[in-house]
Short mmCIF file of C-alpha atoms in Angstrom, two decimals:
data_model
loop_
_atom_site.label_atom_id
_atom_site.label_comp_id
_atom_site.label_asym_id
_atom_site.label_seq_id
_atom_site.Cartn_x
_atom_site.Cartn_y
_atom_site.Cartn_z
CA UNK A 1 -0.68 5.32 1.20
CA UNK A 2 0.87 2.42 -0.72
CA UNK A 3 -0.67 0.85 -3.82
CA UNK A 4 0.93 -2.56 -3.87
CA UNK A 5 -1.94 -4.88 -4.54
CA UNK A 6 -2.55 -6.48 -7.90
CA UNK A 7 -5.98 -6.70 -9.47
CA UNK A 8 -6.98 -9.68 -7.31
CA UNK A 9 -6.06 -7.74 -4.17
CA UNK A 10 -3.02 -9.86 -3.36
CA UNK A 11 0.68 -9.14 -3.35
CA UNK A 12 2.48 -11.86 -5.33
CA UNK A 13 4.54 -14.14 -3.09
CA UNK A 14 7.66 -13.01 -4.96
CA UNK A 15 7.03 -9.43 -3.83
CA UNK A 16 5.67 -9.97 -0.31
CA UNK A 17 9.01 -9.47 1.47
CA UNK A 18 9.43 -6.06 -0.19
CA UNK A 19 5.82 -5.15 0.58
CA UNK A 20 6.26 -6.01 4.26
CA UNK A 21 9.54 -4.06 4.41
CA UNK A 22 7.86 -1.02 2.86
CA UNK A 23 4.98 -1.20 5.33
CA UNK A 24 7.50 -1.41 8.17
CA UNK A 25 9.37 1.59 6.79
CA UNK A 26 6.13 3.57 6.72
CA UNK A 27 5.35 2.56 10.32
CA UNK A 28 8.78 3.54 11.63
CA UNK A 29 9.24 6.90 9.94
CA UNK A 30 6.80 9.81 10.30
CA UNK A 31 5.10 11.09 7.14
CA UNK A 32 7.10 13.69 5.25
CA UNK A 33 10.25 14.17 3.19
CA UNK A 34 12.39 12.00 5.50
CA UNK A 35 10.02 9.04 5.02
CA UNK A 36 9.98 9.60 1.28
CA UNK A 37 13.77 9.53 1.19
CA UNK A 38 14.16 6.59 3.56
CA UNK A 39 11.54 4.38 1.89
CA UNK A 40 12.22 5.35 -1.74
CA UNK A 41 14.42 2.33 -2.55
CA UNK A 42 11.84 -0.09 -1.12
CA UNK A 43 9.01 1.62 -2.98
CA UNK A 44 10.91 1.42 -6.27
CA UNK A 45 11.93 -2.20 -5.71
CA UNK A 46 8.35 -3.19 -4.91
CA UNK A 47 7.06 -1.39 -7.99
CA UNK A 48 9.61 -3.18 -10.19
CA UNK A 49 8.71 -6.53 -8.62
CA UNK A 50 4.98 -5.99 -9.16
CA UNK A 51 5.48 -4.89 -12.75
CA UNK A 52 7.76 -7.86 -13.44
CA UNK A 53 5.10 -10.16 -12.02
CA UNK A 54 2.17 -8.60 -13.91
CA UNK A 55 3.94 -7.99 -17.24
CA UNK A 56 6.95 -10.35 -17.21
CA UNK A 57 7.74 -10.46 -20.94
CA UNK A 58 7.36 -6.73 -21.47
CA UNK A 59 9.36 -5.92 -18.35
CA UNK A 60 12.20 -8.22 -19.39
CA UNK A 61 12.23 -6.67 -22.87
CA UNK A 62 12.61 -3.17 -21.40
CA UNK A 63 15.42 -4.30 -19.09
CA UNK A 64 17.23 -5.96 -21.99
CA UNK A 65 16.68 -3.42 -24.74
CA UNK A 66 16.97 -0.23 -22.70
CA UNK A 67 20.09 -1.07 -20.68
CA UNK A 68 22.26 1.33 -22.71
CA UNK A 69 21.93 3.75 -25.61
CA UNK A 70 23.25 1.46 -28.33
CA UNK A 71 22.45 1.83 -32.01
CA UNK A 72 19.49 3.62 -33.56
CA UNK A 73 17.84 0.21 -34.04
CA UNK A 74 18.30 -0.68 -30.37
CA UNK A 75 16.91 2.72 -29.29
CA UNK A 76 13.89 2.12 -31.52
CA UNK A 77 13.42 -1.38 -30.07
CA UNK A 78 13.73 0.08 -26.56
CA UNK A 79 11.05 2.64 -27.32
CA UNK A 80 8.74 -0.06 -28.69
CA UNK A 81 9.37 -2.23 -25.61
CA UNK A 82 8.50 0.72 -23.35
CA UNK A 83 5.25 1.25 -25.24
CA UNK A 84 4.41 -2.44 -24.90
CA UNK A 85 5.11 -2.33 -21.16
CA UNK A 86 2.98 0.81 -20.73
CA UNK A 87 0.16 -0.87 -22.64
CA UNK A 88 0.37 -3.97 -20.45
CA UNK A 89 0.36 -1.90 -17.25
CA UNK A 90 -2.56 0.16 -18.52
CA UNK A 91 -4.51 -2.99 -19.38
CA UNK A 92 -4.08 -4.30 -15.83
CA UNK A 93 -5.09 -0.98 -14.29
CA UNK A 94 -8.34 -0.76 -16.26
CA UNK A 95 -9.46 -4.25 -17.27
CA UNK A 96 -12.18 -4.37 -19.88
#
């Protein structure tokens, strides 16, 4: 189904509206390709909201540094920001 809970089992208040809309989308549309297509934008928006909540600095860095191709330096900074975001997400998926 939908993995939208953070490590404490709660959806952040900032993301709850998207979570509820995604649940409603899943209730209204039968399972299959049509549901996937219809709910895709909500699923992506919820994922972005959750990631921005859990890893705010890293998420903001990726949005800023990866917004366009830019120079070689900016591409390198974008790649480093993506690695930092992936590390943050990984840390929250498997806390030590």
